[in-house]
């Protein structure tokens, strides 16, 4: 009954908006625990650029932005217990990440990682949510030239849970090899398409295969904070929209105020 009610609220825009505003009265990033918070974006449309910048500015006051490699180092060592850290990530490789998001990242000196679907770079899919374009090789090179990182989002963006072990091995390994050949850098980080355990990937199988393929981290889409080495191959991420208000970010990522109990 409770689960059904939560689902109804989540899927009803007006009720969801009201619930988030109420939750933001007592929850905020300022009250959240130390640890690594990874942000997951997809599109950043031109009309969303200012609100995207506002989100990054807000978070910069509450913690430090780090690269994916630095994030992995912090999580492995347990140093995330000392303060808040934020990692910005983008999935799929939409061209607006370069044209709209990159100027914001450069202006604020914010590091970020772009998780690319390797087969889409030379042969992008025709259908997508906004009819937007994907990055080609020159766009990826421009992203790298700005000092930003690249990771794998698989070779074809298929649901790993539905694939055989051989097929998953190919998705992980081929993507890493092709991206390394194209970018000239080591590809150490993997973000699972959709990223829900036991729905989009098999934790018991695919984590092992990702390690064998040479990945240092395996990012999911479960909300939460990464604290120690056990999180490296099941890294939580907060899926955000760049046009969300700060109260929405607080409500979904924040901690509860101690005096609000």
Short mmCIF file of C-alpha atoms in Angstrom, two decimals:
data_model
loop_
_atom_site.label_atom_id
_atom_site.label_comp_id
_atom_site.label_asym_id
_atom_site.label_seq_id
_atom_site.Cartn_x
_atom_site.Cartn_y
_atom_site.Cartn_z
CA UNK A 1 0.00 0.00 0.00
CA UNK A 2 2.77 2.45 0.95
CA UNK A 3 4.79 1.54 -2.15
CA UNK A 4 1.75 2.02 -4.37
CA UNK A 5 1.09 5.44 -2.83
CA UNK A 6 4.71 6.51 -3.36
CA UNK A 7 4.53 5.39 -6.98
CA UNK A 8 1.27 7.30 -7.50
CA UNK A 9 2.78 10.49 -6.06
CA UNK A 10 5.96 10.08 -8.12
CA UNK A 11 3.99 9.61 -11.34
CA UNK A 12 1.60 12.51 -10.70
CA UNK A 13 3.46 15.76 -11.53
CA UNK A 14 1.47 18.07 -9.25
CA UNK A 15 1.62 15.72 -6.26
CA UNK A 16 5.31 15.05 -6.85
CA UNK A 17 6.04 18.76 -6.96
CA UNK A 18 4.14 19.34 -3.72
CA UNK A 19 5.91 16.43 -2.03
CA UNK A 20 9.34 17.73 -3.03
CA UNK A 21 8.57 21.24 -1.77
CA UNK A 22 7.43 19.85 1.57
CA UNK A 23 10.46 17.58 1.86
CA UNK A 24 12.83 20.46 1.05
CA UNK A 25 11.60 22.25 4.19
CA UNK A 26 13.58 19.80 6.32
CA UNK A 27 16.05 18.22 3.89
CA UNK A 28 19.03 19.95 2.28
CA UNK A 29 22.52 19.24 1.00
CA UNK A 30 23.83 21.41 3.84
CA UNK A 31 22.47 18.78 6.25
CA UNK A 32 23.70 15.78 4.28
CA UNK A 33 26.47 13.47 5.43
CA UNK A 34 30.04 13.52 4.13
CA UNK A 35 30.79 11.29 1.16
CA UNK A 36 30.85 11.26 -2.63
CA UNK A 37 27.69 12.42 -4.38
CA UNK A 38 27.69 11.67 -8.11
CA UNK A 39 25.35 13.70 -10.31
CA UNK A 40 23.99 12.09 -13.47
CA UNK A 41 22.75 14.32 -16.29
CA UNK A 42 21.70 13.51 -19.85
CA UNK A 43 20.61 16.50 -21.94
CA UNK A 44 21.39 20.09 -21.03
CA UNK A 45 19.26 22.20 -23.35
CA UNK A 46 20.03 25.88 -24.10
CA UNK A 47 17.09 27.07 -22.01
CA UNK A 48 18.41 24.98 -19.08
CA UNK A 49 21.93 26.42 -19.06
CA UNK A 50 21.35 29.04 -16.37
CA UNK A 51 19.61 26.66 -13.99
CA UNK A 52 22.34 24.07 -14.57
CA UNK A 53 24.95 26.69 -13.64
CA UNK A 54 22.91 27.61 -10.57
CA UNK A 55 22.91 23.98 -9.40
CA UNK A 56 26.69 23.74 -9.72
CA UNK A 57 27.22 27.06 -7.97
CA UNK A 58 25.02 25.93 -5.10
CA UNK A 59 26.80 22.62 -4.66
CA UNK A 60 30.24 24.25 -4.87
CA UNK A 61 29.41 26.06 -1.63
CA UNK A 62 28.73 22.75 0.12
CA UNK A 63 31.57 20.53 -1.05
CA UNK A 64 34.37 20.00 -3.55
CA UNK A 65 33.98 18.92 -7.17
CA UNK A 66 36.40 16.16 -8.16
CA UNK A 67 37.38 14.14 -11.22
CA UNK A 68 36.29 10.51 -11.64
CA UNK A 69 39.79 9.27 -10.84
CA UNK A 70 39.98 11.43 -7.72
CA UNK A 71 36.53 10.26 -6.70
CA UNK A 72 37.64 6.63 -6.97
CA UNK A 73 40.76 7.37 -4.93
CA UNK A 74 38.71 9.03 -2.21
CA UNK A 75 36.16 6.24 -2.06
CA UNK A 76 38.84 3.53 -2.04
CA UNK A 77 40.70 5.18 0.84
CA UNK A 78 37.61 6.07 2.82
CA UNK A 79 38.61 9.75 2.75
CA UNK A 80 35.06 10.62 1.72
CA UNK A 81 34.15 10.33 5.39
CA UNK A 82 35.83 13.69 6.00
CA UNK A 83 33.70 16.01 3.85
CA UNK A 84 31.33 16.20 0.88
CA UNK A 85 32.57 15.65 -2.65
CA UNK A 86 30.65 15.95 -5.92
CA UNK A 87 31.28 14.30 -9.28
CA UNK A 88 29.46 15.53 -12.39
CA UNK A 89 28.67 12.88 -15.01
CA UNK A 90 26.78 12.85 -18.31
CA UNK A 91 25.33 9.77 -20.00
CA UNK A 92 24.94 8.93 -23.70
CA UNK A 93 27.06 11.65 -25.33
CA UNK A 94 24.55 14.24 -26.51
CA UNK A 95 26.02 17.14 -28.44
CA UNK A 96 24.39 19.66 -26.08
CA UNK A 97 26.77 18.42 -23.37
CA UNK A 98 29.50 20.09 -25.42
CA UNK A 99 27.65 23.15 -26.70
CA UNK A 100 25.60 24.00 -23.59
CA UNK A 101 27.09 22.25 -20.55
CA UNK A 102 30.77 22.66 -21.36
CA UNK A 103 30.80 26.50 -21.20
CA UNK A 104 29.30 26.28 -17.69
CA UNK A 105 31.83 23.68 -16.62
CA UNK A 106 34.73 25.75 -17.98
CA UNK A 107 33.49 28.98 -16.39
CA UNK A 108 33.30 27.32 -12.98
CA UNK A 109 36.37 25.08 -13.43
CA UNK A 110 34.19 22.06 -12.68
CA UNK A 111 35.55 18.63 -13.70
CA UNK A 112 33.19 16.12 -15.31
CA UNK A 113 33.10 12.74 -17.00
CA UNK A 114 31.16 11.87 -20.16
CA UNK A 115 29.99 8.25 -20.37
CA UNK A 116 29.89 7.38 -24.07
CA UNK A 117 28.17 4.58 -25.98
CA UNK A 118 31.08 3.65 -28.22
CA UNK A 119 29.10 2.38 -31.24
CA UNK A 120 26.99 5.54 -31.31
CA UNK A 121 29.94 7.84 -32.00
CA UNK A 122 30.24 6.73 -35.63
CA UNK A 123 26.65 5.44 -36.00
CA UNK A 124 24.28 7.42 -33.72
CA UNK A 125 20.70 6.18 -33.26
CA UNK A 126 18.05 8.08 -35.15
CA UNK A 127 15.47 8.30 -32.38
CA UNK A 128 16.00 10.01 -29.04
CA UNK A 129 14.03 12.01 -26.51
CA UNK A 130 14.59 15.50 -27.93
CA UNK A 131 15.60 14.68 -31.49
CA UNK A 132 19.06 15.89 -30.48
CA UNK A 133 22.40 15.11 -32.04
CA UNK A 134 25.14 12.97 -30.54
CA UNK A 135 28.81 13.75 -30.28
CA UNK A 136 31.05 12.59 -33.10
CA UNK A 137 34.80 12.08 -32.89
CA UNK A 138 35.61 15.77 -33.28
CA UNK A 139 33.18 16.70 -30.52
CA UNK A 140 34.66 14.11 -28.17
CA UNK A 141 38.11 15.50 -28.96
CA UNK A 142 36.88 19.00 -28.12
CA UNK A 143 35.51 17.72 -24.80
CA UNK A 144 38.88 16.16 -24.00
CA UNK A 145 40.74 19.28 -25.07
CA UNK A 146 38.83 21.15 -22.38
CA UNK A 147 40.43 18.82 -19.82
CA UNK A 148 37.35 16.69 -19.16
CA UNK A 149 37.14 12.92 -18.87
CA UNK A 150 35.55 10.10 -20.83
CA UNK A 151 34.14 6.79 -19.59
CA UNK A 152 32.20 3.86 -21.03
CA UNK A 153 28.43 3.56 -21.21
CA UNK A 154 28.72 0.20 -23.04
CA UNK A 155 29.09 -0.50 -26.74
CA UNK A 156 25.44 -0.48 -27.80
CA UNK A 157 23.40 0.68 -24.76
CA UNK A 158 21.58 -2.62 -24.38
CA UNK A 159 20.12 -3.89 -21.11
CA UNK A 160 22.89 -6.04 -19.65
CA UNK A 161 20.44 -8.09 -17.59
CA UNK A 162 18.95 -9.44 -20.83
CA UNK A 163 22.29 -10.44 -22.35
CA UNK A 164 24.37 -13.57 -22.08
CA UNK A 165 27.71 -13.53 -20.28
CA UNK A 166 29.47 -13.53 -23.64
CA UNK A 167 27.44 -10.56 -24.83
CA UNK A 168 28.05 -8.57 -21.65
CA UNK A 169 31.76 -9.30 -21.92
CA UNK A 170 31.68 -7.86 -25.44
CA UNK A 171 29.69 -4.77 -24.38
CA UNK A 172 32.21 -4.00 -21.65
CA UNK A 173 35.43 -4.96 -23.39
CA UNK A 174 34.74 -3.67 -26.88
CA UNK A 175 33.53 -0.31 -25.61
CA UNK A 176 36.65 0.14 -23.50
CA UNK A 177 38.99 -0.87 -26.35
CA UNK A 178 37.27 1.32 -28.94
CA UNK A 179 37.12 4.37 -26.68
CA UNK A 180 40.76 3.99 -25.69
CA UNK A 181 41.76 3.73 -29.35
CA UNK A 182 39.76 6.84 -30.19
CA UNK A 183 40.68 9.03 -27.22
CA UNK A 184 44.21 7.88 -26.51
CA UNK A 185 43.53 7.62 -22.77
CA UNK A 186 42.78 4.78 -20.38
CA UNK A 187 39.06 4.14 -19.88
CA UNK A 188 38.70 3.21 -16.21
CA UNK A 189 35.07 3.99 -15.39
CA UNK A 190 31.83 2.34 -16.54
CA UNK A 191 28.25 3.58 -16.16
CA UNK A 192 25.62 0.91 -16.66
CA UNK A 193 22.79 1.82 -19.07
CA UNK A 194 19.72 2.65 -16.93
CA UNK A 195 21.63 1.29 -13.96
CA UNK A 196 19.05 -0.44 -11.76
CA UNK A 197 20.35 -3.59 -10.07
CA UNK A 198 18.54 -6.82 -10.97
CA UNK A 199 16.58 -4.96 -13.63
CA UNK A 200 19.27 -3.51 -15.90
CA UNK A 201 22.25 -5.56 -14.75
CA UNK A 202 23.02 -8.67 -12.74
CA UNK A 203 25.19 -7.63 -9.77
CA UNK A 204 26.39 -11.17 -9.13
CA UNK A 205 27.66 -11.55 -12.71
CA UNK A 206 28.24 -8.15 -14.27
CA UNK A 207 30.37 -6.63 -11.52
CA UNK A 208 32.85 -9.49 -11.94
CA UNK A 209 32.83 -9.06 -15.72
CA UNK A 210 33.44 -5.33 -15.39
CA UNK A 211 36.46 -5.99 -13.18
CA UNK A 212 37.79 -8.49 -15.71
CA UNK A 213 37.34 -5.92 -18.46
CA UNK A 214 39.61 -3.54 -16.55
CA UNK A 215 37.16 -1.06 -15.06
CA UNK A 216 37.90 0.58 -11.75
CA UNK A 217 34.33 1.66 -11.04
CA UNK A 218 30.81 0.54 -11.99
CA UNK A 219 28.21 3.33 -11.74
CA UNK A 220 24.53 2.63 -11.13
CA UNK A 221 21.51 4.90 -10.74
CA UNK A 222 20.62 4.06 -7.15
CA UNK A 223 20.49 7.23 -5.10
CA UNK A 224 22.92 7.51 -2.28
CA UNK A 225 26.42 8.44 -1.22
CA UNK A 226 29.65 6.51 -1.78
CA UNK A 227 31.70 6.10 1.40
CA UNK A 228 34.20 3.28 1.09
CA UNK A 229 35.81 0.66 -1.17
CA UNK A 230 32.73 -1.58 -1.16
CA UNK A 231 30.96 1.13 -3.19
CA UNK A 232 33.47 1.23 -6.07
CA UNK A 233 31.73 -1.40 -8.18
CA UNK A 234 28.21 -0.32 -7.22
CA UNK A 235 28.61 3.45 -7.25
CA UNK A 236 25.42 5.39 -6.49
CA UNK A 237 24.37 8.32 -8.68
CA UNK A 238 21.67 10.95 -8.39
CA UNK A 239 19.87 11.35 -11.72
CA UNK A 240 19.05 15.06 -12.02
CA UNK A 241 17.46 17.37 -14.55
CA UNK A 242 19.41 20.59 -15.22
CA UNK A 243 16.27 22.72 -15.03
CA UNK A 244 15.36 21.62 -11.50
CA UNK A 245 15.18 24.23 -8.78
CA UNK A 246 17.53 24.03 -5.82
CA UNK A 247 14.71 22.84 -3.55
CA UNK A 248 14.33 19.78 -5.80
CA UNK A 249 18.05 19.05 -5.54
CA UNK A 250 17.86 19.45 -1.77
CA UNK A 251 14.79 17.23 -1.48
CA UNK A 252 16.31 14.38 -3.47
CA UNK A 253 19.94 14.56 -2.35
CA UNK A 254 19.84 16.27 1.03
CA UNK A 255 19.91 15.13 4.61
CA UNK A 256 17.41 15.85 7.34
CA UNK A 257 18.00 18.77 9.65
CA UNK A 258 18.84 17.55 13.14
CA UNK A 259 16.39 19.91 14.79
CA UNK A 260 13.57 18.83 12.50
CA UNK A 261 13.03 15.45 14.16
#
